[in-house]
Amino acid sequence: MSTGKLKIDLAALVANWRALDAQTGPTVETAAVVKANGYGCGAGRVARALAQAGARRFFVATAEEGVEIRQALGPGPEVCIFSGHMAGDTDMIHDLVLTPMLNSLAQLTRHFEALPGAPFGIQLDTGMNRLGMEVAEWAAVRDIALSQNPTLVMSHLACADEPDHSANEAQLQNFRAMTEGITAPRSLSATGGILLPKEYHFNLTRPGIGLYGGAPFEAAKPVVSLSLPVIQTRELEEGEAVGYGCTWVAEAPSKLATVSGGYADGLIRAMSNNTVLWFGDTPCPLVGRVSMDLITVDITHLTERPDALDILCPAQTVDDLATAAGTIGYEILTSLGSRYTRRYVEAGS
């Protein structure tokens, strides 16, 4: 089966990083989040492009992801692990010089006992109730932790993509209270927080989705485009159905294209009967259910048979597609499958 063509514009990625960097003051470092295989774009290629642009600190979810980034970048840049120092991670953290963001007393104890003197950061829970030390736990270990010189003290905003949400101000005040008087660099903001007032920026920001062209960074350049080959076309009579469950029935004589791509490729099933593909500037509705390897598209209104149809393109951003599918751009990007033929547009090319 012929595969779709996934184009990843590293020049646009770098432009987005520079634009987000420009949103903060000259003393604020801009890092880069490259977890989930660089949001589906290829972690190694993404990290190298951003490092060449000037990024010196990278964030991933797990130590295993950190190994890939270290191997891609070599020594020098700091590679930070959001999940902290998990049981079984010690050798990877030591051998690859990774920096875990310690989330609990248990992780703090594990790290200090297994790797005394090794770099680490601290993650605090300021109200998201997901990862990090809460107020009482932090108070109990704060002096010990700070005496070992963490490279970063961070937290994460729950509602930064809603600028007027009261949780933002509450978390800002909690973070200030929990970090008052410390000299270690502090970080509270990912992409959404960068777009909030400068009070949220502290010493370091950690953009993720905005680098890859996603909301809430509306000025972002698109990074990903995806074109899918047409395998076959067929004529349907009025009353004929298509796909599993016969969820779409032709109301008039119709022409359908069977397209290579399905939920095994990250085209999630929620797109069924709810999304369009594009032939140039012409929208073509996806009809019937998304199956594992195939989708069917109504091309009755086209005057020529297309060789391919676009699902991510100038006419349809990752957030447009996510909205149609009832999800968010993060899920669309990180679901992109491995069967596509990937083409990278290098920064500077």
Tab-separated table of C-alpha atoms in Angstrom:
chain	number	residue	atom	x	y	z
A	1	MET	CA	0.000	0.000	0.000
A	2	SER	CA	1.340	3.427	-0.944
A	3	THR	CA	1.921	5.641	2.075
A	4	GLY	CA	1.018	9.229	2.770
A	5	LYS	CA	3.571	12.012	2.536
A	6	LEU	CA	4.214	13.822	5.806
A	7	LYS	CA	6.198	17.052	5.395
A	8	ILE	CA	7.778	18.601	8.503
A	9	ASP	CA	8.990	22.150	8.073
A	10	LEU	CA	11.902	22.573	10.467
A	11	ALA	CA	12.382	26.156	9.278
A	12	ALA	CA	8.851	26.956	10.481
A	13	LEU	CA	9.559	25.143	13.750
A	14	VAL	CA	12.645	27.277	14.361
A	15	ALA	CA	10.727	30.429	13.419
A	16	ASN	CA	8.071	29.527	15.998
A	17	TRP	CA	10.724	28.991	18.684
A	18	ARG	CA	12.298	32.352	17.899
A	19	ALA	CA	8.912	34.081	17.920
A	20	LEU	CA	8.054	32.624	21.332
A	21	ASP	CA	11.530	33.538	22.592
A	22	ALA	CA	10.852	37.114	21.503
A	23	GLN	CA	7.693	37.197	23.650
A	24	THR	CA	9.838	37.216	26.804
A	25	GLY	CA	12.565	39.495	28.095
A	26	PRO	CA	16.265	39.144	27.239
A	27	THR	CA	17.064	37.546	30.601
A	28	VAL	CA	14.484	34.767	30.178
A	29	GLU	CA	15.770	31.519	28.674
A	30	THR	CA	13.540	29.741	26.167
A	31	ALA	CA	13.807	25.964	26.293
A	32	ALA	CA	11.971	23.438	24.095
A	33	VAL	CA	9.651	20.536	24.853
A	34	VAL	CA	10.339	17.616	22.510
A	35	LYS	CA	8.457	14.799	24.261
A	36	ALA	CA	6.228	12.289	22.448
A	37	ASN	CA	8.742	11.984	19.602
A	38	GLY	CA	8.839	15.734	19.162
A	39	TYR	CA	5.023	15.908	19.120
A	40	GLY	CA	5.046	13.343	16.343
A	41	CYS	CA	7.570	15.246	14.222
A	42	GLY	CA	10.699	13.221	15.036
A	43	ALA	CA	12.400	14.105	18.317
A	44	GLY	CA	15.983	13.875	17.095
A	45	ARG	CA	15.486	16.034	14.010
A	46	VAL	CA	13.441	18.572	15.955
A	47	ALA	CA	15.973	18.804	18.789
A	48	ARG	CA	18.922	19.245	16.445
A	49	ALA	CA	17.181	22.040	14.543
A	50	LEU	CA	16.284	23.856	17.761
A	51	ALA	CA	19.764	23.382	19.220
A	52	GLN	CA	21.268	24.924	16.101
A	53	ALA	CA	18.868	27.851	16.573
A	54	GLY	CA	20.085	28.379	20.130
A	55	ALA	CA	17.985	26.219	22.450
A	56	ARG	CA	20.136	24.835	25.261
A	57	ARG	CA	17.599	23.043	27.451
A	58	PHE	CA	15.151	20.353	26.324
A	59	PHE	CA	12.279	18.653	28.128
A	60	VAL	CA	10.925	15.142	27.597
A	61	ALA	CA	8.444	12.982	29.482
A	62	THR	CA	10.565	9.940	30.339
A	63	ALA	CA	14.176	8.901	30.725
A	64	GLU	CA	13.865	6.691	27.641
A	65	GLU	CA	12.934	9.763	25.600
A	66	GLY	CA	15.865	11.584	27.166
A	67	VAL	CA	18.256	8.930	25.894
A	68	GLU	CA	17.161	9.621	22.311
A	69	ILE	CA	17.621	13.373	22.716
A	70	ARG	CA	21.055	13.004	24.271
A	71	GLN	CA	22.137	10.696	21.465
A	72	ALA	CA	20.826	13.206	18.912
A	73	LEU	CA	22.476	16.249	20.506
A	74	GLY	CA	25.592	14.887	22.141
A	75	PRO	CA	27.045	16.473	25.290
A	76	GLY	CA	26.230	20.030	26.262
A	77	PRO	CA	22.505	20.792	26.179
A	78	GLU	CA	20.572	19.946	29.330
A	79	VAL	CA	17.959	17.215	28.876
A	80	CYS	CA	15.249	17.375	31.551
A	81	ILE	CA	12.830	14.574	32.461
A	82	PHE	CA	9.331	15.629	33.557
A	83	SER	CA	8.537	12.263	35.162
A	84	GLY	CA	11.559	12.595	37.428
A	85	HIS	CA	13.779	9.791	38.703
A	86	MET	CA	11.700	6.632	38.382
A	87	ALA	CA	12.731	3.229	39.690
A	88	GLY	CA	14.974	1.640	37.060
A	89	ASP	CA	16.060	4.975	35.548
A	90	THR	CA	19.291	5.426	37.492
A	91	ASP	CA	21.712	4.031	34.910
A	92	MET	CA	20.146	6.000	32.057
A	93	ILE	CA	20.159	9.214	34.080
A	94	HIS	CA	23.796	8.701	35.049
A	95	ASP	CA	25.185	7.443	31.757
A	96	LEU	CA	23.426	10.004	29.558
A	97	VAL	CA	23.691	12.917	32.013
A	98	LEU	CA	19.952	13.528	32.204
A	99	THR	CA	18.302	15.939	34.637
A	100	PRO	CA	15.195	14.558	36.358
A	101	MET	CA	12.563	16.966	37.678
A	102	LEU	CA	12.015	15.381	41.096
A	103	ASN	CA	8.308	15.180	41.935
A	104	SER	CA	8.176	13.700	45.430
A	105	LEU	CA	10.089	12.890	48.579
A	106	ALA	CA	10.480	9.326	47.290
A	107	GLN	CA	12.120	10.558	44.077
A	108	LEU	CA	14.286	13.011	45.987
A	109	THR	CA	15.519	10.219	48.251
A	110	ARG	CA	16.126	7.863	45.329
A	111	HIS	CA	18.112	10.468	43.401
A	112	PHE	CA	20.250	11.669	46.291
A	113	GLU	CA	21.066	8.126	47.420
A	114	ALA	CA	21.711	6.640	43.972
A	115	LEU	CA	23.406	9.605	42.278
A	116	PRO	CA	24.792	12.012	44.884
A	117	GLY	CA	25.922	15.232	43.280
A	118	ALA	CA	24.159	14.530	39.962
A	119	PRO	CA	22.062	17.349	38.468
A	120	PHE	CA	18.346	17.532	39.205
A	121	GLY	CA	15.410	19.912	39.183
A	122	ILE	CA	12.322	20.183	41.355
A	123	GLN	CA	8.701	20.134	40.195
A	124	LEU	CA	6.096	21.727	42.461
A	125	ASP	CA	2.329	21.258	42.404
A	126	THR	CA	0.763	24.718	42.509
A	127	GLY	CA	-2.800	23.586	41.885
A	128	MET	CA	-2.960	21.296	38.870
A	129	ASN	CA	-2.871	18.181	41.074
A	130	ARG	CA	-0.979	16.097	38.563
A	131	LEU	CA	2.784	16.065	39.200
A	132	GLY	CA	5.025	17.689	41.748
A	133	MET	CA	5.415	18.284	45.456
A	134	GLU	CA	2.532	19.870	47.313
A	135	VAL	CA	3.026	22.631	49.867
A	136	ALA	CA	3.542	20.458	52.967
A	137	GLU	CA	5.880	17.993	51.242
A	138	TRP	CA	7.937	20.816	49.741
A	139	ALA	CA	8.202	22.557	53.091
A	140	ALA	CA	9.592	19.357	54.626
A	141	VAL	CA	12.338	18.860	52.037
A	142	ARG	CA	12.958	22.382	50.757
A	143	ASP	CA	16.136	23.114	52.724
A	144	ILE	CA	17.697	19.760	51.847
A	145	ALA	CA	16.773	20.091	48.176
A	146	LEU	CA	18.054	23.642	47.824
A	147	SER	CA	21.316	22.779	49.577
A	148	GLN	CA	22.068	20.441	46.657
A	149	ASN	CA	21.699	23.253	44.082
A	150	PRO	CA	18.873	22.236	41.737
A	151	THR	CA	19.254	23.435	38.165
A	152	LEU	CA	15.572	24.454	38.031
A	153	VAL	CA	12.443	24.761	40.172
A	154	MET	CA	9.300	24.518	38.058
A	155	SER	CA	5.553	24.112	38.051
A	156	HIS	CA	2.897	23.857	35.344
A	157	LEU	CA	-0.213	25.922	34.657
A	158	ALA	CA	-3.514	24.091	34.232
A	159	CYS	CA	-5.456	26.791	32.358
A	160	ALA	CA	-2.882	28.929	30.564
A	161	ASP	CA	-4.771	28.586	27.283
A	162	GLU	CA	-7.634	30.498	28.959
A	163	PRO	CA	-5.994	33.826	29.837
A	164	ASP	CA	-8.853	35.038	32.045
A	165	HIS	CA	-9.196	31.833	34.069
A	166	SER	CA	-8.866	32.478	37.803
A	167	ALA	CA	-6.634	29.398	38.211
A	168	ASN	CA	-3.781	31.216	36.451
A	169	GLU	CA	-3.495	33.948	39.061
A	170	ALA	CA	-3.980	31.440	41.878
A	171	GLN	CA	-1.176	29.234	40.601
A	172	LEU	CA	1.082	32.236	40.057
A	173	GLN	CA	0.631	33.292	43.667
A	174	ASN	CA	1.157	29.728	44.912
A	175	PHE	CA	4.355	29.414	42.873
A	176	ARG	CA	5.676	32.706	44.214
A	177	ALA	CA	4.910	31.654	47.779
A	178	MET	CA	6.515	28.221	47.367
A	179	THR	CA	9.681	29.603	45.742
A	180	GLU	CA	10.145	32.824	47.690
A	181	GLY	CA	13.776	33.497	48.452
A	182	ILE	CA	15.322	30.775	46.302
A	183	THR	CA	18.152	31.579	43.909
A	184	ALA	CA	17.728	28.628	41.533
A	185	PRO	CA	16.183	29.407	38.141
A	186	ARG	CA	12.380	29.188	38.159
A	187	SER	CA	9.927	28.146	35.423
A	188	LEU	CA	6.125	28.237	35.335
A	189	SER	CA	5.149	28.742	31.700
A	190	ALA	CA	4.771	26.536	28.657
A	191	THR	CA	3.318	27.960	25.414
A	192	GLY	CA	0.134	29.352	26.951
A	193	GLY	CA	2.001	30.917	29.850
A	194	ILE	CA	4.395	32.670	27.482
A	195	LEU	CA	1.376	34.477	26.045
A	196	LEU	CA	0.318	35.643	29.519
A	197	PRO	CA	1.849	38.775	31.125
A	198	LYS	CA	5.566	38.824	31.911
A	199	GLU	CA	4.901	37.988	35.576
A	200	TYR	CA	4.423	34.374	34.455
A	201	HIS	CA	7.766	34.085	32.647
A	202	PHE	CA	10.281	33.940	35.534
A	203	ASN	CA	13.734	32.703	34.417
A	204	LEU	CA	12.847	30.045	31.860
A	205	THR	CA	9.899	29.141	29.617
A	206	ARG	CA	9.149	25.720	28.141
A	207	PRO	CA	7.206	26.031	24.863
A	208	GLY	CA	5.782	22.816	23.448
A	209	ILE	CA	2.697	22.850	21.199
A	210	GLY	CA	3.393	26.371	19.939
A	211	LEU	CA	6.668	25.206	18.399
A	212	TYR	CA	4.746	22.750	16.234
A	213	GLY	CA	2.159	25.224	14.960
A	214	GLY	CA	-0.611	24.611	17.481
A	215	ALA	CA	-2.962	26.733	19.577
A	216	PRO	CA	-2.950	28.833	21.648
A	217	PHE	CA	-0.051	30.412	19.709
A	218	GLU	CA	-2.163	31.910	16.934
A	219	ALA	CA	0.821	33.510	15.193
A	220	ALA	CA	2.553	30.137	14.760
A	221	LYS	CA	3.686	29.026	11.339
A	222	PRO	CA	2.316	25.616	10.266
A	223	VAL	CA	4.953	22.916	10.695
A	224	VAL	CA	3.224	19.748	9.482
A	225	SER	CA	1.435	18.962	6.226
A	226	LEU	CA	0.047	15.590	5.220
A	227	SER	CA	-1.000	14.324	1.804
A	228	LEU	CA	-2.662	10.917	1.336
A	229	PRO	CA	-2.677	8.902	-1.907
A	230	VAL	CA	-5.896	7.834	-3.585
A	231	ILE	CA	-5.912	4.065	-4.136
A	232	GLN	CA	-9.187	3.643	-5.994
A	233	THR	CA	-12.336	5.501	-7.026
A	234	ARG	CA	-15.830	4.081	-7.409
A	235	GLU	CA	-19.319	5.112	-8.406
A	236	LEU	CA	-22.214	4.723	-5.954
A	237	GLU	CA	-25.897	4.681	-6.738
A	238	GLU	CA	-28.428	6.483	-4.589
A	239	GLY	CA	-29.066	4.422	-1.446
A	240	GLU	CA	-25.710	2.610	-1.401
A	241	ALA	CA	-23.704	2.695	1.844
A	242	VAL	CA	-19.974	2.844	2.471
A	243	GLY	CA	-17.682	1.564	5.190
A	244	TYR	CA	-18.096	-0.333	8.435
A	245	GLY	CA	-21.529	-0.004	9.965
A	246	CYS	CA	-22.945	1.593	6.793
A	247	THR	CA	-22.913	4.937	8.576
A	248	TRP	CA	-23.025	6.990	5.364
A	249	VAL	CA	-25.546	6.418	2.612
A	250	ALA	CA	-25.460	8.168	-0.758
A	251	GLU	CA	-28.459	10.452	-1.186
A	252	ALA	CA	-27.747	10.742	-4.907
A	253	PRO	CA	-25.380	9.121	-7.424
A	254	SER	CA	-21.900	9.767	-6.019
A	255	LYS	CA	-18.220	9.238	-6.674
A	256	LEU	CA	-15.939	8.150	-3.816
A	257	ALA	CA	-12.175	7.965	-3.436
A	258	THR	CA	-10.610	5.303	-1.227
A	259	VAL	CA	-7.587	6.892	0.422
A	260	SER	CA	-4.570	5.281	2.075
A	261	GLY	CA	-4.634	6.235	5.760
A	262	GLY	CA	-6.563	5.269	8.856
A	263	TYR	CA	-6.465	5.132	12.606
A	264	ALA	CA	-3.251	3.084	12.488
A	265	ASP	CA	-1.731	6.209	10.943
A	266	GLY	CA	-3.142	8.625	13.520
A	267	LEU	CA	-6.315	9.544	11.647
A	268	ILE	CA	-8.459	8.966	14.687
A	269	ARG	CA	-11.831	7.256	14.430
A	270	ALA	CA	-13.611	10.360	15.715
A	271	MET	CA	-12.962	11.907	12.285
A	272	SER	CA	-15.583	9.553	10.801
A	273	ASN	CA	-18.233	11.517	8.868
A	274	ASN	CA	-16.877	14.650	10.507
A	275	THR	CA	-13.846	15.902	8.573
A	276	VAL	CA	-12.847	17.156	5.146
A	277	LEU	CA	-9.815	16.537	2.976
A	278	TRP	CA	-8.686	18.988	0.344
A	279	PHE	CA	-7.924	18.865	-3.363
A	280	GLY	CA	-6.176	22.189	-3.794
A	281	ASP	CA	-8.713	24.736	-2.567
A	282	THR	CA	-11.679	22.357	-2.821
A	283	PRO	CA	-12.964	20.601	0.300
A	284	CYS	CA	-13.942	16.945	-0.005
A	285	PRO	CA	-15.930	15.375	2.871
A	286	LEU	CA	-14.675	12.239	4.595
A	287	VAL	CA	-17.657	9.868	4.528
A	288	GLY	CA	-18.180	6.663	6.438
A	289	ARG	CA	-16.081	5.378	9.277
A	290	VAL	CA	-12.316	5.704	9.506
A	291	SER	CA	-10.922	2.176	9.413
A	292	MET	CA	-7.445	0.954	10.307
A	293	ASP	CA	-5.778	1.634	6.961
A	294	LEU	CA	-8.351	3.393	4.790
A	295	ILE	CA	-10.787	6.266	4.600
A	296	THR	CA	-13.385	7.088	1.963
A	297	VAL	CA	-13.918	10.596	0.619
A	298	ASP	CA	-16.748	12.076	-1.432
A	299	ILE	CA	-15.256	13.520	-4.642
A	300	THR	CA	-18.522	13.743	-6.623
A	301	HIS	CA	-18.029	17.479	-7.183
A	302	LEU	CA	-14.494	17.196	-8.576
A	303	THR	CA	-13.977	17.412	-12.327
A	304	GLU	CA	-10.866	15.214	-12.289
A	305	ARG	CA	-9.658	12.158	-10.422
A	306	PRO	CA	-7.162	13.207	-7.744
A	307	ASP	CA	-3.968	11.236	-7.213
A	308	ALA	CA	-3.849	12.449	-3.613
A	309	LEU	CA	-5.864	14.447	-1.106
A	310	ASP	CA	-4.538	16.669	1.676
A	311	ILE	CA	-5.666	16.450	5.288
A	312	LEU	CA	-3.139	18.883	6.810
A	313	CYS	CA	-2.454	21.794	4.482
A	314	PRO	CA	-2.787	25.585	4.255
A	315	ALA	CA	-6.573	25.216	4.111
A	316	GLN	CA	-6.731	23.003	7.207
A	317	THR	CA	-4.409	23.434	10.169
A	318	VAL	CA	-3.835	20.869	12.869
A	319	ASP	CA	-6.259	22.774	15.097
A	320	ASP	CA	-8.918	22.934	12.364
A	321	LEU	CA	-8.687	19.167	12.008
A	322	ALA	CA	-8.741	18.680	15.776
A	323	THR	CA	-11.838	20.829	16.162
A	324	ALA	CA	-13.671	18.854	13.483
A	325	ALA	CA	-12.740	15.618	15.256
A	326	GLY	CA	-13.732	16.916	18.677
A	327	THR	CA	-10.224	16.837	20.124
A	328	ILE	CA	-7.103	19.024	20.430
A	329	GLY	CA	-4.113	19.588	18.192
A	330	TYR	CA	-1.851	17.738	20.632
A	331	GLU	CA	-3.687	14.466	19.973
A	332	ILE	CA	-3.593	14.934	16.207
A	333	LEU	CA	0.149	15.618	16.143
A	334	THR	CA	1.237	12.955	18.612
A	335	SER	CA	-0.912	10.322	16.885
A	336	LEU	CA	0.837	10.656	13.520
A	337	GLY	CA	1.859	7.157	12.547
A	338	SER	CA	5.120	5.652	11.404
A	339	ARG	CA	3.983	4.498	7.963
A	340	TYR	CA	4.194	7.899	6.305
A	341	THR	CA	7.029	8.871	4.003
A	342	ARG	CA	8.562	11.727	5.979
A	343	ARG	CA	10.210	14.686	4.299
A	344	TYR	CA	11.987	17.363	6.294
A	345	VAL	CA	12.420	20.945	5.163
A	346	GLU	CA	15.606	21.943	6.938
A	347	ALA	CA	15.962	25.224	8.762
A	348	GLY	CA	17.924	27.608	6.545
A	349	SER	CA	17.028	25.770	3.330
